[in-house]
Structures are given as C-alpha cells and as structure tokens.
Short mmCIF file of C-alpha atoms and ligand atoms in Angstrom, two decimals:
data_model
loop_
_atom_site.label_atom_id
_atom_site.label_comp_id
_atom_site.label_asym_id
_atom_site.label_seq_id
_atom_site.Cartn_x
_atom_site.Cartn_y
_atom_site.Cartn_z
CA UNK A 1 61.14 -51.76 297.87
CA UNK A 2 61.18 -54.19 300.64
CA UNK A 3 58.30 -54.02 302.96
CA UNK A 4 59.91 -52.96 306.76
CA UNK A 5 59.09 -55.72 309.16
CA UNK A 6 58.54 -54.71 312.77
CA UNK A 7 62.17 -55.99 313.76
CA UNK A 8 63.34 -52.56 311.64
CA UNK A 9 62.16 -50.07 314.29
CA UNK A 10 64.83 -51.17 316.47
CA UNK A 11 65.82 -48.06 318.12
CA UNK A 12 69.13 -47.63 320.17
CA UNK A 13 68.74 -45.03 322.33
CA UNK A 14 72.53 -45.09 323.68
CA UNK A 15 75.57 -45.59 321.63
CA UNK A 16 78.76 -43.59 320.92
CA UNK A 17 78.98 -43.54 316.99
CA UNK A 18 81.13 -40.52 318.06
CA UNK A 19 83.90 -42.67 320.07
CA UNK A 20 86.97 -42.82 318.16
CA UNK A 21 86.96 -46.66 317.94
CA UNK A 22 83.67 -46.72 316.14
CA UNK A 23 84.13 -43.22 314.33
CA UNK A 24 86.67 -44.70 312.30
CA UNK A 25 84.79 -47.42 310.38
CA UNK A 26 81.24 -45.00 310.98
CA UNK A 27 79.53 -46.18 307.49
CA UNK A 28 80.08 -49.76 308.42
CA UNK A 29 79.25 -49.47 311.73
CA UNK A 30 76.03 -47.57 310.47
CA UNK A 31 75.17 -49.96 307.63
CA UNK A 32 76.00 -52.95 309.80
CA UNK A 33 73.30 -51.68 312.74
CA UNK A 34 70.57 -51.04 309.24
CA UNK A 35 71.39 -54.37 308.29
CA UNK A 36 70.12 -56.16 311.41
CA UNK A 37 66.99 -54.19 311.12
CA UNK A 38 68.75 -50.99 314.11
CA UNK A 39 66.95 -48.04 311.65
CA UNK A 40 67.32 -45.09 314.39
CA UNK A 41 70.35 -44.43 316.77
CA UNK A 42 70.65 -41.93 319.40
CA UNK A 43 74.97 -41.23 319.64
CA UNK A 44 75.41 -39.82 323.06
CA UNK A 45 77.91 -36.80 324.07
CA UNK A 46 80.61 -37.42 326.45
CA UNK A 47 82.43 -34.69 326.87
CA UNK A 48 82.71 -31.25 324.35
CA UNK A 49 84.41 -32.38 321.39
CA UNK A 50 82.41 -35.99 321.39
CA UNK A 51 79.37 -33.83 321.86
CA UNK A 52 80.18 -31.67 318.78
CA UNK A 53 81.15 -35.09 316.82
CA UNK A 54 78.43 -36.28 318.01
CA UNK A 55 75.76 -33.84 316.30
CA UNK A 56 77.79 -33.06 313.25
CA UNK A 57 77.25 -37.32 313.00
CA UNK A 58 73.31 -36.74 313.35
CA UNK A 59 73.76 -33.93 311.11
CA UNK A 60 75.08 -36.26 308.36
CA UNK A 61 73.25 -39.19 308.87
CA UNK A 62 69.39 -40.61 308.25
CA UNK A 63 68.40 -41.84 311.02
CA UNK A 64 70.63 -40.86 313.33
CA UNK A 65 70.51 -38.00 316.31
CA UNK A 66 72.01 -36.70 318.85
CA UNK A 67 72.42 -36.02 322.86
CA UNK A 68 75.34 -33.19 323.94
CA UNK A 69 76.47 -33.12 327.58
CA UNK A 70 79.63 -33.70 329.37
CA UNK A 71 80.05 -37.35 331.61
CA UNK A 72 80.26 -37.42 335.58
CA UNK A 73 83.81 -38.36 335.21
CA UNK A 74 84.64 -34.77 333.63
CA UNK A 75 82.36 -32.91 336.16
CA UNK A 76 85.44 -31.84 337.75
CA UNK A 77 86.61 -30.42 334.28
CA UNK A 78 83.54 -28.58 333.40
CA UNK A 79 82.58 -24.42 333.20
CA UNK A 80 80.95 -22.04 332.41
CA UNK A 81 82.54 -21.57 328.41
CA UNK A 82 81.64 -25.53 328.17
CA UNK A 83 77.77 -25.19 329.02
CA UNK A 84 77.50 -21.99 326.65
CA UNK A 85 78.67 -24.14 324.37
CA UNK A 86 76.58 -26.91 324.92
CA UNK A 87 73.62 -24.72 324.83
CA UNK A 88 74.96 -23.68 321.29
CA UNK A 89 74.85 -27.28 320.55
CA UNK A 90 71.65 -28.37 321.41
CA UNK A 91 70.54 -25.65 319.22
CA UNK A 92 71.57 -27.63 316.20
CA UNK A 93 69.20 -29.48 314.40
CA UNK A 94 69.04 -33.19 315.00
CA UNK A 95 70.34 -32.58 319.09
CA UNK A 96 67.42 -33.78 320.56
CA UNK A 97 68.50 -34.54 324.03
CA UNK A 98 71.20 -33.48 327.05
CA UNK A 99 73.60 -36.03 328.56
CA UNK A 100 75.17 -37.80 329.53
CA UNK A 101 75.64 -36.44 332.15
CA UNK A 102 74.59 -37.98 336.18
CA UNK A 103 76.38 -39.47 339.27
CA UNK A 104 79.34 -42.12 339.53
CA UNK A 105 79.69 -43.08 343.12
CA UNK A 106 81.96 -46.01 341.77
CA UNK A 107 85.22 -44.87 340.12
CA UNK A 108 84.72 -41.25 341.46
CA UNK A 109 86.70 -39.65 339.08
CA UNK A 110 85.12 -36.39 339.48
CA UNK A 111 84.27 -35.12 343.45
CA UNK A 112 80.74 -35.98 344.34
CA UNK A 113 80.65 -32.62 344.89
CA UNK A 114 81.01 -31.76 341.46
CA UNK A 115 79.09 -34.35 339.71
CA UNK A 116 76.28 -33.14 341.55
CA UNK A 117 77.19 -29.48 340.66
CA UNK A 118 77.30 -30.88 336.62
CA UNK A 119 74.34 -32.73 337.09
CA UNK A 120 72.23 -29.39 338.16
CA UNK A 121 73.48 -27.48 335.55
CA UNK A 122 72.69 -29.94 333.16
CA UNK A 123 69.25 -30.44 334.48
CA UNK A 124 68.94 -26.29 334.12
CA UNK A 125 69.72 -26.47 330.83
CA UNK A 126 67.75 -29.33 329.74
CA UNK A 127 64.86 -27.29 331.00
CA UNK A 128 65.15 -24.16 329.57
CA UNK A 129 65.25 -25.62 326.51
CA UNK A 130 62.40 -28.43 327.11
CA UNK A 131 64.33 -31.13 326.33
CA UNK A 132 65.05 -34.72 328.03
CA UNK A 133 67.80 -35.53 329.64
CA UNK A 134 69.98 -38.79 329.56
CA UNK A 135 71.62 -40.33 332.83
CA UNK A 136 74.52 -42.11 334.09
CA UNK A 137 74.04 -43.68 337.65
CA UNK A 138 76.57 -46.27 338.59
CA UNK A 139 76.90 -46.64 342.62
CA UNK A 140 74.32 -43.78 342.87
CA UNK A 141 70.91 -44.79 342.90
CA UNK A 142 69.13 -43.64 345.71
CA UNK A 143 71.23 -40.11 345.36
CA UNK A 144 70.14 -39.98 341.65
CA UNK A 145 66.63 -40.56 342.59
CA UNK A 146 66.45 -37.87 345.23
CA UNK A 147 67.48 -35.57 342.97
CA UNK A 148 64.88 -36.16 340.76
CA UNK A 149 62.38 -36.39 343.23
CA UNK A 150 63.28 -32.89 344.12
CA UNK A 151 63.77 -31.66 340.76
CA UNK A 152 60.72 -33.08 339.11
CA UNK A 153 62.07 -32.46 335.19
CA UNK A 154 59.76 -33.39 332.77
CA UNK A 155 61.35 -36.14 330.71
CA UNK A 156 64.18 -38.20 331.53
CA UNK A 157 65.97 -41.30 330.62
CA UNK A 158 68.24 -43.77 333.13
CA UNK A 159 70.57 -44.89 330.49
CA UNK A 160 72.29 -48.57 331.60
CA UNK A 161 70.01 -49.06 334.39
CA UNK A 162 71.28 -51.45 337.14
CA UNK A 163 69.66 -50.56 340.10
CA UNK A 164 67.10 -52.92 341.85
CA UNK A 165 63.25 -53.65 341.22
CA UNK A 166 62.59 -51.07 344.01
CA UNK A 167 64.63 -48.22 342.20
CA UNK A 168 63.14 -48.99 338.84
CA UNK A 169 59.66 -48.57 340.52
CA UNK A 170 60.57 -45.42 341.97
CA UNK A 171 61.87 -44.09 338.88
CA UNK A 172 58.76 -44.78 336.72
CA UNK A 173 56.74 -43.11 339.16
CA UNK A 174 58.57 -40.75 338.90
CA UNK A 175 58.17 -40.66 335.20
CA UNK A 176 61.59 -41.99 334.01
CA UNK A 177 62.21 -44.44 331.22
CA UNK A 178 64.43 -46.90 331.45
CA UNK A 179 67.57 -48.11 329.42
CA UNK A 180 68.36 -51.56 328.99
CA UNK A 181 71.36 -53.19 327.55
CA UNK A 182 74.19 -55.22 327.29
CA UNK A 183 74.04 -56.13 331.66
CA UNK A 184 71.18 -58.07 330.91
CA UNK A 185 73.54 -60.30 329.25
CA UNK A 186 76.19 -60.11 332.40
CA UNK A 187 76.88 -61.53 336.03
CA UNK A 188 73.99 -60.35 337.74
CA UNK A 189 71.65 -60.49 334.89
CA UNK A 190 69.06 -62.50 336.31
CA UNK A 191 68.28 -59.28 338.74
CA UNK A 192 67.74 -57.25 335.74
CA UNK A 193 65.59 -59.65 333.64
CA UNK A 194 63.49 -59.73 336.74
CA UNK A 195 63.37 -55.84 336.74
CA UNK A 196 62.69 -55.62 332.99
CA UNK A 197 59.68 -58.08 333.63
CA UNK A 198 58.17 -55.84 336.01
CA UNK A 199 58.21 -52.45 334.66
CA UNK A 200 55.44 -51.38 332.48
CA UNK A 201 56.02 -51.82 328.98
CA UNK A 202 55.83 -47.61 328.73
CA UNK A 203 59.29 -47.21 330.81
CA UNK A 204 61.36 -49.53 328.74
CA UNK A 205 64.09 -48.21 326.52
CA UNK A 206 66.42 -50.47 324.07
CA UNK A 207 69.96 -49.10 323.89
CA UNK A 208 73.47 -50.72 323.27
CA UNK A 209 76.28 -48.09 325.01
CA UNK A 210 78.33 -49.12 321.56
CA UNK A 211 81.64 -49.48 321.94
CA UNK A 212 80.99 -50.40 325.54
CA UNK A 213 78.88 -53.36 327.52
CA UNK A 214 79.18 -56.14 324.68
CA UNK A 215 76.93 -58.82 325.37
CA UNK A 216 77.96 -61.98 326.47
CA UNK A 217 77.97 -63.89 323.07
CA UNK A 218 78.53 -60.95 320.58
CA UNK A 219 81.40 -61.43 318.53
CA UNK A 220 84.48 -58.67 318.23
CA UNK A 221 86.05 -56.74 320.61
CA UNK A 222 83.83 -53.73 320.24
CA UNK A 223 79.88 -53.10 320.66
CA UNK A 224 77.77 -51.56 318.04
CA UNK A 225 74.39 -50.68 317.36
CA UNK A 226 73.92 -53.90 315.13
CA UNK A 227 73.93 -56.33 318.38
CA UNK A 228 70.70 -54.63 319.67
CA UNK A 229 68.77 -57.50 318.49
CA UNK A 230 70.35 -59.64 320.90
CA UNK A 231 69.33 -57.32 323.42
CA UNK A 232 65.38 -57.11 322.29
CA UNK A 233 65.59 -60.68 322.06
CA UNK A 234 66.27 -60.89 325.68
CA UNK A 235 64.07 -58.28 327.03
CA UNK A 236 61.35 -60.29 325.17
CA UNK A 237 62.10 -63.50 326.94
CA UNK A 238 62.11 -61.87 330.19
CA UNK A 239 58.44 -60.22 329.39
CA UNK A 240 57.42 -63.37 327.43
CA UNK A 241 56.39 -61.28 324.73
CA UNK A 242 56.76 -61.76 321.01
CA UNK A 243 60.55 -59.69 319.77
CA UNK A 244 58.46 -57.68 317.49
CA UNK A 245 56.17 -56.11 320.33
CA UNK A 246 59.18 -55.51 322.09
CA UNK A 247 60.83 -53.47 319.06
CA UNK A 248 58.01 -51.39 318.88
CA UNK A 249 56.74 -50.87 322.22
CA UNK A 250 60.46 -49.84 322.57
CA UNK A 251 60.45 -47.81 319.32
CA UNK A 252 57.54 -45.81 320.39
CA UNK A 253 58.64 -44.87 323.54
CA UNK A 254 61.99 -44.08 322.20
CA UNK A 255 60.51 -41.44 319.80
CA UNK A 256 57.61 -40.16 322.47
CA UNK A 257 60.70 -38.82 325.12
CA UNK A 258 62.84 -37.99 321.76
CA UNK A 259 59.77 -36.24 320.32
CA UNK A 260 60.42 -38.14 317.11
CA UNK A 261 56.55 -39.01 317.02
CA UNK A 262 55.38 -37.71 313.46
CA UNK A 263 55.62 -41.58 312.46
CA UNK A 264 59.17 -41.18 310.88
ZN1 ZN B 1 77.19 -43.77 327.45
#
C-alpha cells in the first residue's frame, strides 16, 4: 500500500457533491478529488431535497459527510414540516453539521426578515442537537457577527469568508473558524491573502464551494473538490508556510469542529 503523504489529508469542508452538475459524474468527481490527495469532503445542504442527497451521498461514500440546512435565498420558502425534517436528517449517520444556512444582504432573494428568522431556527436546532453550524454571509458581516455575539453557539464555521481583517478577528474571538476558497484566487484577493496571514492557524478552514468559485487558473467550467490543492497552495504562500503544514493544520481543525477526531 502506498504510504499517505501529508498532502492526502486535504479536507474540503464545503462542496456540493449533491448539485446536479456534479451529482451526475459523482464517482469521477469523487475519485478525481482522491486522486489529488482531497481524502475527506464535507457536501453541504442547500435546500431539502439537496440536503437529503446530500446525506444519502455521505451515506454511500468513504470519506465523505454531510451538512443539512436550507440557504438564505430559500428563507422565504422555509416551515415548520421542512425543519422537522431536517431534524430527521441530521439524525442520520454521517450528518455531522447544519447549514447552510446565514444572511445574504446582496441578491436578497429571501426578506432580511426571513433570513434572519431561518438563521435562528437553524441556530436552535444546531443546538439542541450539539452540532456546528455552517454559514453563508455575503453583504452581511457585521449583522452576521452580532448575531453571534448574542447567540454565543458553541461551534461554528464562516463558509467563503470575505469580510475584512477586522471581521475575521472578531469572528475568531468569537470562536469561529474560517473557510477559505476559491476568492483567494479572485479580484480582491490580495485582501484575503492578507486576512488568511493573520488569523491563527486554529481558525483556518480549506473548502472549495464545488461547482461554484473556480479558481482563477482551474481548468473546466465547473469546480470540484480535486482543485483544493490549488487553494492550500495559496493559503501557504500567504502564511509562508510549507503546503503540507497547511493540509494538516487545516485537516485537524476540520475534524476538531466536525468531531471527526478519532484519527480517521
Ligand atoms: Zn455552499
């Protein structure tokens, strides 16, 4: 057997194996991501029935688990029937988190109103059943922040952060890991290196939003799980640290707020 080099802890903690443009070519998408050394995927809910593809995908595949929760865009959309559901859900095994669900002050597609309604009941349900819960801020930051200052839940990620150095400070005072991804590669990147440099290494989360944010230089029209070595390459440069601390550092966090710790 091939002895695993460090680069094969790659962890990305945000992708959507369960969108339909990746869900239709899933063993390729998953071998191509085990290929470049991406061993452990977190696929991300979206709404109900990408949140039910989502864990019967972690329930099928090493490797792989699973958030459930319904995005700020739907927030509008959402009841009571959908969150007994999801609490159904996240009774499975291999559903280790809740999300996404958060705040999108930029397309609005839901009332803010309601997204902050969603958010709460998200937040409930993440704690009555001790589990972390994974963000989506766009246009939102200091809103997303005072709810969590008020809030206080134990374990949380910021999934595609993109808020300033001040934000990210806030955030991992306030406990919150980070998620970094294919904006590093983007207009505006240089302001996100900067932040990646100066959070502690303990807050920093490696994730790819697959089939969305493909970095500048990946090839194909979608993003999957296999380009996160571009993005661990990058996150290294910023931190000037070698690509293999970076994958583990990463790793480990990754399965301390997943509670994947038993050294699987
Ligand atoms: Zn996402």
């Amino acid at each position: 057997m091939r002895r695993a080099s460090a680069s094969d802890l790659l962890f990305d903690t945000h992708c959507h194996l369960n969108h339909p443009r990746l869900l239709q070519q899933l063993p390729a998408v998953v071998d191509r991501a085990r290929g470049a050394g991406v061993s452990r995927m977190m696929v991300v809910g979206y709404d109900l029935p990408s949140s039910r593809r989502a864990a019967g995908i972690a329930a099928e595949t090493t490797g792989v688990w699973s958030a459930v929760g319904v995005h700020p865009h739907e927030a509008e959309s959402v009841g009571d029937g959908d969150f007994a559901e999801l609490r159904v859900l996240a009774a499975l095994g291999g559903v280790l988190a809740i999300g996404e669900t958060g705040l999108d002050f930029y397309r609005n597609l839901s009332s803010r109103e309601a997204q902050h309604r969603a958010l709460e009941r998200h937040l409930d349900l993440a704690e009555d059943l001790g589990l972390p819960v994974i963000l989506h801020c766009r246009s939102a930051q200091d809103e997303m922040l005072g709810v969590i200052a008020a809030r206080r839940p134990s374990s949380v990620i910021w999934h595609a952060f993109d808020g300033s150095e001040a934000h990210a400070r806030r955030a991992a005072d306030l406990g919150l890991l980070c998620g970094f991804g294919g904006l590093l590669t983007r207009k505006g990147g240089e302001g996100l290196r900067q932040v990646v440099r100066a959070l502690p290494a303990d807050r920093i989360l490696l994730e790819t939003d697959s089939p969305y944010l493909l970095p500048r230089g990946a090839s194909g029209r979608d993003n999957e799980p296999a380009n996160l070595p571009m993005i661990a390459q990058i996150v290294a440069e910023a931190r000037d640290e070698a690509v293999t601390e970076v994958a583990e550092t990463t790793a480990t966090n990754a399965c301390g707020v997943f509670r994947l710790c038993e050294g699987s």
